[in-house]
mmCIF file of N, CA and C in Angstrom:
data_model
loop_
_atom_site.group_PDB
_atom_site.id
_atom_site.type_symbol
_atom_site.label_atom_id
_atom_site.label_comp_id
_atom_site.label_asym_id
_atom_site.label_seq_id
_atom_site.Cartn_x
_atom_site.Cartn_y
_atom_site.Cartn_z
ATOM 1 N N MET I 18 -121.757 -63.769 76.327
ATOM 2 C CA MET I 18 -121.562 -65.213 75.952
ATOM 3 C C MET I 18 -120.117 -65.456 76.146
ATOM 4 N N ILE I 19 -119.804 -66.634 76.582
ATOM 5 C CA ILE I 19 -118.432 -67.174 76.709
ATOM 6 C C ILE I 19 -118.205 -68.245 75.679
ATOM 7 N N VAL I 20 -117.181 -68.103 74.873
ATOM 8 C CA VAL I 20 -116.853 -69.149 73.931
ATOM 9 C C VAL I 20 -115.633 -69.851 74.412
ATOM 10 N N GLN I 21 -115.716 -71.105 74.661
ATOM 11 C CA GLN I 21 -114.555 -71.899 75.217
ATOM 12 C C GLN I 21 -113.564 -72.142 74.158
ATOM 13 N N ARG I 22 -112.256 -72.042 74.478
ATOM 14 C CA ARG I 22 -111.214 -72.367 73.598
ATOM 15 C C ARG I 22 -110.020 -72.741 74.370
ATOM 16 N N ALA I 23 -108.961 -73.378 73.666
ATOM 17 C CA ALA I 23 -107.796 -73.831 74.354
ATOM 18 C C ALA I 23 -106.914 -72.674 75.063
ATOM 19 N N ALA I 24 -106.987 -71.539 74.484
ATOM 20 C CA ALA I 24 -106.233 -70.402 75.016
ATOM 21 C C ALA I 24 -106.961 -69.744 76.166
ATOM 22 N N GLY I 25 -108.068 -70.224 76.573
ATOM 23 C CA GLY I 25 -108.861 -69.570 77.545
ATOM 24 C C GLY I 25 -110.160 -69.076 76.980
ATOM 25 N N PRO I 26 -111.132 -68.734 77.807
ATOM 26 C CA PRO I 26 -112.435 -68.369 77.208
ATOM 27 C C PRO I 26 -112.407 -67.072 76.519
ATOM 28 N N LEU I 27 -113.201 -66.899 75.490
ATOM 29 C CA LEU I 27 -113.436 -65.610 74.808
ATOM 30 C C LEU I 27 -114.778 -64.976 75.111
ATOM 31 N N ARG I 28 -114.748 -63.907 75.720
ATOM 32 C CA ARG I 28 -115.984 -63.209 76.194
ATOM 33 C C ARG I 28 -116.562 -62.396 75.041
ATOM 34 N N VAL I 29 -117.751 -62.631 74.583
ATOM 35 C CA VAL I 29 -118.339 -61.898 73.500
ATOM 36 C C VAL I 29 -119.558 -61.171 74.157
ATOM 37 N N THR I 30 -119.656 -59.814 74.016
ATOM 38 C CA THR I 30 -120.694 -59.026 74.453
ATOM 39 C C THR I 30 -121.546 -58.371 73.386
ATOM 40 N N ALA I 31 -122.831 -58.359 73.626
ATOM 41 C CA ALA I 31 -123.710 -57.603 72.763
ATOM 42 C C ALA I 31 -123.972 -56.218 73.290
ATOM 43 N N ARG I 32 -123.819 -55.245 72.451
ATOM 44 C CA ARG I 32 -123.945 -53.868 72.834
ATOM 45 C C ARG I 32 -124.447 -52.943 71.761
ATOM 46 N N THR I 33 -124.781 -51.761 71.989
ATOM 47 C CA THR I 33 -125.150 -50.845 70.877
ATOM 48 C C THR I 33 -123.962 -50.034 70.423
ATOM 49 N N ARG I 34 -123.935 -49.782 69.194
ATOM 50 C CA ARG I 34 -122.989 -48.867 68.627
ATOM 51 C C ARG I 34 -123.723 -47.929 67.615
ATOM 52 N N GLY I 35 -123.979 -46.756 68.069
ATOM 53 C CA GLY I 35 -124.820 -45.781 67.376
ATOM 54 C C GLY I 35 -126.261 -46.296 67.477
ATOM 55 N N LYS I 36 -126.951 -46.695 66.351
ATOM 56 C CA LYS I 36 -128.322 -47.217 66.313
ATOM 57 C C LYS I 36 -128.369 -48.700 66.062
ATOM 58 N N SER I 37 -127.119 -49.321 66.016
ATOM 59 C CA SER I 37 -127.045 -50.738 65.629
ATOM 60 C C SER I 37 -126.613 -51.520 66.858
ATOM 61 N N TRP I 38 -126.966 -52.819 66.852
ATOM 62 C CA TRP I 38 -126.449 -53.805 67.741
ATOM 63 C C TRP I 38 -125.192 -54.488 67.233
ATOM 64 N N ILE I 39 -124.222 -54.661 68.077
ATOM 65 C CA ILE I 39 -122.953 -55.410 67.654
ATOM 66 C C ILE I 39 -122.666 -56.442 68.639
ATOM 67 N N TYR I 40 -121.770 -57.384 68.173
ATOM 68 C CA TYR I 40 -121.089 -58.331 69.029
ATOM 69 C C TYR I 40 -119.671 -57.807 69.131
ATOM 70 N N GLN I 41 -119.155 -57.752 70.328
ATOM 71 C CA GLN I 41 -117.765 -57.277 70.531
ATOM 72 C C GLN I 41 -117.007 -58.299 71.403
ATOM 73 N N TRP I 42 -115.830 -58.662 71.090
ATOM 74 C CA TRP I 42 -114.918 -59.536 71.837
ATOM 75 C C TRP I 42 -113.618 -58.949 72.158
ATOM 76 N N GLY I 43 -113.387 -57.697 72.040
ATOM 77 C CA GLY I 43 -112.144 -56.981 72.369
ATOM 78 C C GLY I 43 -112.332 -55.610 72.094
ATOM 79 N N ARG I 44 -111.191 -54.902 72.245
ATOM 80 C CA ARG I 44 -111.219 -53.377 72.042
ATOM 81 C C ARG I 44 -110.718 -52.862 70.701
ATOM 82 N N GLY I 45 -110.259 -53.768 69.906
ATOM 83 C CA GLY I 45 -109.597 -53.347 68.573
ATOM 84 C C GLY I 45 -110.676 -53.070 67.567
ATOM 85 N N ARG I 46 -110.262 -52.419 66.498
ATOM 86 C CA ARG I 46 -111.132 -52.099 65.432
ATOM 87 C C ARG I 46 -111.777 -53.306 64.713
ATOM 88 N N ASN I 47 -111.082 -54.336 64.757
ATOM 89 C CA ASN I 47 -111.540 -55.637 64.010
ATOM 90 C C ASN I 47 -112.049 -56.675 65.047
ATOM 91 N N GLN I 48 -112.462 -56.202 66.231
ATOM 92 C CA GLN I 48 -112.968 -57.104 67.218
ATOM 93 C C GLN I 48 -114.442 -56.932 67.516
ATOM 94 N N TRP I 49 -115.167 -56.557 66.485
ATOM 95 C CA TRP I 49 -116.629 -56.448 66.611
ATOM 96 C C TRP I 49 -117.240 -56.659 65.228
ATOM 97 N N ILE I 50 -118.499 -56.940 65.331
ATOM 98 C CA ILE I 50 -119.257 -57.227 64.049
ATOM 99 C C ILE I 50 -120.792 -56.831 64.281
ATOM 100 N N ASN I 51 -121.392 -56.372 63.320
ATOM 101 C CA ASN I 51 -122.855 -56.120 63.412
ATOM 102 C C ASN I 51 -123.606 -57.418 63.836
ATOM 103 N N ALA I 52 -124.475 -57.292 64.781
ATOM 104 C CA ALA I 52 -125.166 -58.475 65.311
ATOM 105 C C ALA I 52 -126.087 -59.068 64.228
ATOM 106 N N LEU I 53 -126.486 -58.292 63.302
ATOM 107 C CA LEU I 53 -127.399 -58.832 62.198
ATOM 108 C C LEU I 53 -126.660 -59.306 61.029
ATOM 109 N N ASP I 54 -125.367 -59.174 61.007
ATOM 110 C CA ASP I 54 -124.605 -59.607 59.847
ATOM 111 C C ASP I 54 -124.673 -61.159 59.778
ATOM 112 N N GLU I 55 -124.899 -61.605 58.524
ATOM 113 C CA GLU I 55 -125.048 -62.990 58.318
ATOM 114 C C GLU I 55 -123.775 -63.837 58.566
ATOM 115 N N TRP I 56 -122.618 -63.178 58.645
ATOM 116 C CA TRP I 56 -121.285 -63.805 58.913
ATOM 117 C C TRP I 56 -120.903 -63.688 60.461
ATOM 118 N N ALA I 57 -121.776 -63.176 61.232
ATOM 119 C CA ALA I 57 -121.409 -62.966 62.625
ATOM 120 C C ALA I 57 -120.894 -64.124 63.385
ATOM 121 N N SER I 58 -121.652 -65.257 63.293
ATOM 122 C CA SER I 58 -121.191 -66.417 63.998
ATOM 123 C C SER I 58 -119.832 -66.947 63.463
ATOM 124 N N TRP I 59 -119.705 -66.925 62.130
ATOM 125 C CA TRP I 59 -118.476 -67.423 61.539
ATOM 126 C C TRP I 59 -117.304 -66.492 61.937
ATOM 127 N N THR I 60 -117.481 -65.259 62.010
ATOM 128 C CA THR I 60 -116.424 -64.313 62.310
ATOM 129 C C THR I 60 -116.031 -64.445 63.843
ATOM 130 N N ILE I 61 -116.979 -64.694 64.688
ATOM 131 C CA ILE I 61 -116.713 -64.949 66.111
ATOM 132 C C ILE I 61 -115.942 -66.347 66.248
ATOM 133 N N HIS I 62 -116.394 -67.304 65.493
ATOM 134 C CA HIS I 62 -115.670 -68.660 65.542
ATOM 135 C C HIS I 62 -114.323 -68.479 65.111
ATOM 136 N N LYS I 63 -114.039 -67.606 64.008
ATOM 137 C CA LYS I 63 -112.672 -67.488 63.510
ATOM 138 C C LYS I 63 -111.874 -66.777 64.610
ATOM 139 N N ALA I 64 -112.415 -65.736 65.284
ATOM 140 C CA ALA I 64 -111.673 -65.012 66.332
ATOM 141 C C ALA I 64 -111.316 -66.007 67.495
ATOM 142 N N ALA I 65 -112.177 -66.836 67.796
ATOM 143 C CA ALA I 65 -111.941 -67.858 68.887
ATOM 144 C C ALA I 65 -110.890 -68.899 68.516
ATOM 145 N N ALA I 66 -110.710 -69.200 67.252
ATOM 146 C CA ALA I 66 -109.740 -70.089 66.850
ATOM 147 C C ALA I 66 -108.252 -69.514 66.952
ATOM 148 N N ARG I 67 -108.181 -68.206 66.983
ATOM 149 C CA ARG I 67 -106.792 -67.645 66.970
ATOM 150 C C ARG I 67 -106.070 -67.871 68.308
#
């Protein structure tokens, strides 16, 4: 998925991590979230606003 933002598009990828699905938008420790987390969309929105 591509999230449009002023600083350029943010690419968010769904992938597996162990036995769980995650959304990842970078390579850092804080740049992924469990796909089933109730705050996933809010966290991605917050990352795109930076």
